[in-house]
């Protein structure tokens, strides 16, 4: 980033920078200036004398969605809490189980809200790759275990519980067919 904007390295009379996020670049070990404020290396702030210069235009998120420059979106945060950890479980087994839980939560959320496209964020590329690779397999496993109309009819014929336990609320096929799941 610094090399692109260094006129000694790459001479230019004009640079056009497009960003979706205003950004402040600070030193790895921030230094204080004479006024006590942290010294900025570069900022995308509207500054005619700064590295990026003056802003030509600014569009807010509602406007870019209204003008169909960006698609409308919604952010959903799925939280997984492991209420029953397995004693003696290896680190790899714990990671694999957490991955399956996250994928299941995502697929069930997508099916419930009829989402067609979802994007996930991961801390590392390797985690994103593993998530994408296993998602169709998880979708297939969930779909195979879905309740059918016959399952619901059979459940309705079961005798009443002697301890007044209630049956789970079952529904026919709540999961997306695996041939409709793609991930990368």
mmCIF file of C-alpha atoms in Angstrom, residues 27-172:
data_model
loop_
_atom_site.group_PDB
_atom_site.id
_atom_site.type_symbol
_atom_site.label_atom_id
_atom_site.label_comp_id
_atom_site.label_asym_id
_atom_site.label_seq_id
_atom_site.Cartn_x
_atom_site.Cartn_y
_atom_site.Cartn_z
ATOM 1 C CA UNK A 27 2.745 2.418 12.560
ATOM 2 C CA UNK A 28 3.130 -1.123 13.986
ATOM 3 C CA UNK A 29 4.330 0.503 17.203
ATOM 4 C CA UNK A 30 2.280 3.719 17.326
ATOM 5 C CA UNK A 31 4.242 6.895 17.966
ATOM 6 C CA UNK A 32 2.839 10.010 19.611
ATOM 7 C CA UNK A 33 3.135 13.342 17.828
ATOM 8 C CA UNK A 34 3.892 16.714 19.444
ATOM 9 C CA UNK A 35 0.190 17.179 20.188
ATOM 10 C CA UNK A 36 0.026 13.819 22.017
ATOM 11 C CA UNK A 37 -2.085 12.201 19.266
ATOM 12 C CA UNK A 38 -1.057 8.971 17.526
ATOM 13 C CA UNK A 39 0.863 9.705 14.309
ATOM 14 C CA UNK A 40 -0.899 8.446 11.152
ATOM 15 C CA UNK A 41 1.152 7.060 8.274
ATOM 16 C CA UNK A 42 -1.718 7.436 5.839
ATOM 17 C CA UNK A 43 -5.448 8.010 5.961
ATOM 18 C CA UNK A 44 -8.240 7.978 3.409
ATOM 19 C CA UNK A 45 -9.779 11.022 5.078
ATOM 20 C CA UNK A 46 -10.838 13.931 2.850
ATOM 21 C CA UNK A 47 -7.510 15.768 2.843
ATOM 22 C CA UNK A 48 -6.370 17.640 -0.315
ATOM 23 C CA UNK A 49 -2.754 17.571 0.938
ATOM 24 C CA UNK A 50 -2.853 13.985 2.228
ATOM 25 C CA UNK A 51 -1.645 10.821 0.539
ATOM 26 C CA UNK A 52 -5.066 10.106 -0.973
ATOM 27 C CA UNK A 53 -6.051 13.702 -1.652
ATOM 28 C CA UNK A 54 -9.540 15.128 -1.722
ATOM 29 C CA UNK A 55 -12.623 12.946 -2.052
ATOM 30 C CA UNK A 56 -14.371 13.234 -5.405
ATOM 31 C CA UNK A 57 -17.596 11.621 -4.238
ATOM 32 C CA UNK A 58 -19.011 9.821 -1.248
ATOM 33 C CA UNK A 59 -21.950 7.439 -1.363
ATOM 34 C CA UNK A 60 -23.524 6.058 1.795
ATOM 35 C CA UNK A 61 -24.615 2.434 2.099
ATOM 36 C CA UNK A 62 -28.378 3.109 1.746
ATOM 37 C CA UNK A 63 -27.761 5.067 -1.464
ATOM 38 C CA UNK A 64 -25.557 2.430 -3.104
ATOM 39 C CA UNK A 65 -28.148 -0.256 -2.340
ATOM 40 C CA UNK A 66 -30.986 1.957 -3.652
ATOM 41 C CA UNK A 67 -29.015 2.673 -6.843
ATOM 42 C CA UNK A 68 -28.307 -1.103 -7.146
ATOM 43 C CA UNK A 69 -24.548 -0.607 -7.053
ATOM 44 C CA UNK A 70 -24.440 -3.089 -4.155
ATOM 45 C CA UNK A 71 -26.967 -5.791 -3.374
ATOM 46 C CA UNK A 72 -28.975 -5.391 -0.213
ATOM 47 C CA UNK A 73 -27.788 -7.618 2.601
ATOM 48 C CA UNK A 74 -28.334 -8.544 6.186
ATOM 49 C CA UNK A 75 -25.827 -9.639 8.788
ATOM 50 C CA UNK A 76 -26.794 -12.591 10.958
ATOM 51 C CA UNK A 77 -24.478 -13.742 13.727
ATOM 52 C CA UNK A 78 -24.779 -17.388 14.694
ATOM 53 C CA UNK A 79 -23.327 -18.254 18.078
ATOM 54 C CA UNK A 80 -22.498 -21.800 19.079
ATOM 55 C CA UNK A 81 -22.131 -22.693 22.736
ATOM 56 C CA UNK A 82 -21.002 -26.202 23.507
ATOM 57 C CA UNK A 83 -23.223 -27.179 26.431
ATOM 58 C CA UNK A 84 -21.867 -30.732 26.555
ATOM 59 C CA UNK A 85 -18.120 -30.858 25.935
ATOM 60 C CA UNK A 86 -16.674 -34.340 25.537
ATOM 61 C CA UNK A 87 -14.095 -35.227 28.182
ATOM 62 C CA UNK A 88 -10.805 -36.489 26.752
ATOM 63 C CA UNK A 89 -11.722 -35.359 23.250
ATOM 64 C CA UNK A 90 -8.739 -34.526 21.046
ATOM 65 C CA UNK A 91 -8.238 -30.991 19.772
ATOM 66 C CA UNK A 92 -8.871 -32.157 16.183
ATOM 67 C CA UNK A 93 -12.108 -33.936 17.158
ATOM 68 C CA UNK A 94 -13.262 -30.799 19.007
ATOM 69 C CA UNK A 95 -12.509 -28.615 15.963
ATOM 70 C CA UNK A 96 -14.311 -31.066 13.639
ATOM 71 C CA UNK A 97 -17.378 -31.151 15.912
ATOM 72 C CA UNK A 98 -17.423 -27.339 16.134
ATOM 73 C CA UNK A 99 -17.170 -27.110 12.337
ATOM 74 C CA UNK A 100 -20.122 -29.492 11.933
ATOM 75 C CA UNK A 101 -22.154 -27.488 14.484
ATOM 76 C CA UNK A 102 -21.430 -24.207 12.687
ATOM 77 C CA UNK A 103 -22.335 -25.716 9.320
ATOM 78 C CA UNK A 104 -25.557 -27.194 10.721
ATOM 79 C CA UNK A 105 -26.509 -23.844 12.277
ATOM 80 C CA UNK A 106 -25.819 -22.052 8.995
ATOM 81 C CA UNK A 107 -27.781 -24.551 6.879
ATOM 82 C CA UNK A 108 -30.757 -24.566 9.262
ATOM 83 C CA UNK A 109 -30.760 -20.768 9.440
ATOM 84 C CA UNK A 110 -30.604 -20.545 5.636
ATOM 85 C CA UNK A 111 -33.485 -23.016 5.274
ATOM 86 C CA UNK A 112 -35.613 -21.264 7.917
ATOM 87 C CA UNK A 113 -35.207 -17.847 6.305
ATOM 88 C CA UNK A 114 -35.124 -19.123 2.700
ATOM 89 C CA UNK A 115 -31.688 -17.619 2.102
ATOM 90 C CA UNK A 116 -30.256 -18.267 -1.338
ATOM 91 C CA UNK A 117 -26.762 -16.840 -0.883
ATOM 92 C CA UNK A 118 -24.727 -16.599 2.294
ATOM 93 C CA UNK A 119 -21.193 -15.451 2.965
ATOM 94 C CA UNK A 120 -19.199 -16.571 5.973
ATOM 95 C CA UNK A 121 -16.151 -14.987 7.540
ATOM 96 C CA UNK A 122 -13.286 -16.947 9.054
ATOM 97 C CA UNK A 123 -10.101 -15.948 10.876
ATOM 98 C CA UNK A 124 -7.861 -17.991 8.583
ATOM 99 C CA UNK A 125 -7.948 -19.082 4.948
ATOM 100 C CA UNK A 126 -7.437 -22.710 6.038
ATOM 101 C CA UNK A 127 -10.589 -22.556 8.201
ATOM 102 C CA UNK A 128 -12.591 -21.059 5.336
ATOM 103 C CA UNK A 129 -11.353 -23.784 2.961
ATOM 104 C CA UNK A 130 -12.275 -26.552 5.427
ATOM 105 C CA UNK A 131 -15.713 -25.015 5.983
ATOM 106 C CA UNK A 132 -16.378 -24.789 2.240
ATOM 107 C CA UNK A 133 -15.074 -28.277 1.524
ATOM 108 C CA UNK A 134 -17.260 -30.019 4.131
ATOM 109 C CA UNK A 135 -20.460 -27.948 3.770
ATOM 110 C CA UNK A 136 -22.049 -30.054 0.977
ATOM 111 C CA UNK A 137 -21.308 -33.223 2.971
ATOM 112 C CA UNK A 138 -22.978 -31.762 6.074
ATOM 113 C CA UNK A 139 -25.980 -30.674 3.971
ATOM 114 C CA UNK A 140 -26.326 -34.211 2.589
ATOM 115 C CA UNK A 141 -26.171 -35.732 6.110
ATOM 116 C CA UNK A 142 -28.860 -33.377 7.408
ATOM 117 C CA UNK A 143 -31.113 -33.966 4.408
ATOM 118 C CA UNK A 144 -30.931 -37.763 4.754
ATOM 119 C CA UNK A 145 -32.106 -37.585 8.382
ATOM 120 C CA UNK A 146 -35.063 -35.264 7.673
ATOM 121 C CA UNK A 147 -38.479 -36.401 8.842
ATOM 122 C CA UNK A 148 -40.877 -37.592 6.141
ATOM 123 C CA UNK A 149 -44.669 -37.381 6.089
ATOM 124 C CA UNK A 150 -44.734 -41.051 7.126
ATOM 125 C CA UNK A 151 -42.496 -40.260 10.117
ATOM 126 C CA UNK A 152 -44.897 -37.557 11.272
ATOM 127 C CA UNK A 153 -47.917 -39.856 10.857
ATOM 128 C CA UNK A 154 -46.160 -42.601 12.850
ATOM 129 C CA UNK A 155 -45.221 -40.133 15.596
ATOM 130 C CA UNK A 156 -48.858 -39.072 15.861
ATOM 131 C CA UNK A 157 -49.893 -42.685 16.580
ATOM 132 C CA UNK A 158 -47.476 -43.135 19.491
ATOM 133 C CA UNK A 159 -49.090 -43.556 22.931
ATOM 134 C CA UNK A 160 -49.134 -40.631 25.337
ATOM 135 C CA UNK A 161 -46.063 -40.396 27.525
ATOM 136 C CA UNK A 162 -46.463 -41.849 31.027
ATOM 137 C CA UNK A 163 -44.284 -39.042 32.396
ATOM 138 C CA UNK A 164 -46.072 -36.336 30.409
ATOM 139 C CA UNK A 165 -43.051 -35.682 28.198
ATOM 140 C CA UNK A 166 -43.778 -33.757 25.031
ATOM 141 C CA UNK A 167 -42.599 -34.766 21.560
ATOM 142 C CA UNK A 168 -40.271 -32.520 19.638
ATOM 143 C CA UNK A 169 -41.980 -30.325 17.075
ATOM 144 C CA UNK A 170 -41.264 -32.206 13.864
ATOM 145 C CA UNK A 171 -41.686 -30.840 10.383
ATOM 146 C CA UNK A 172 -41.299 -32.450 6.989
#
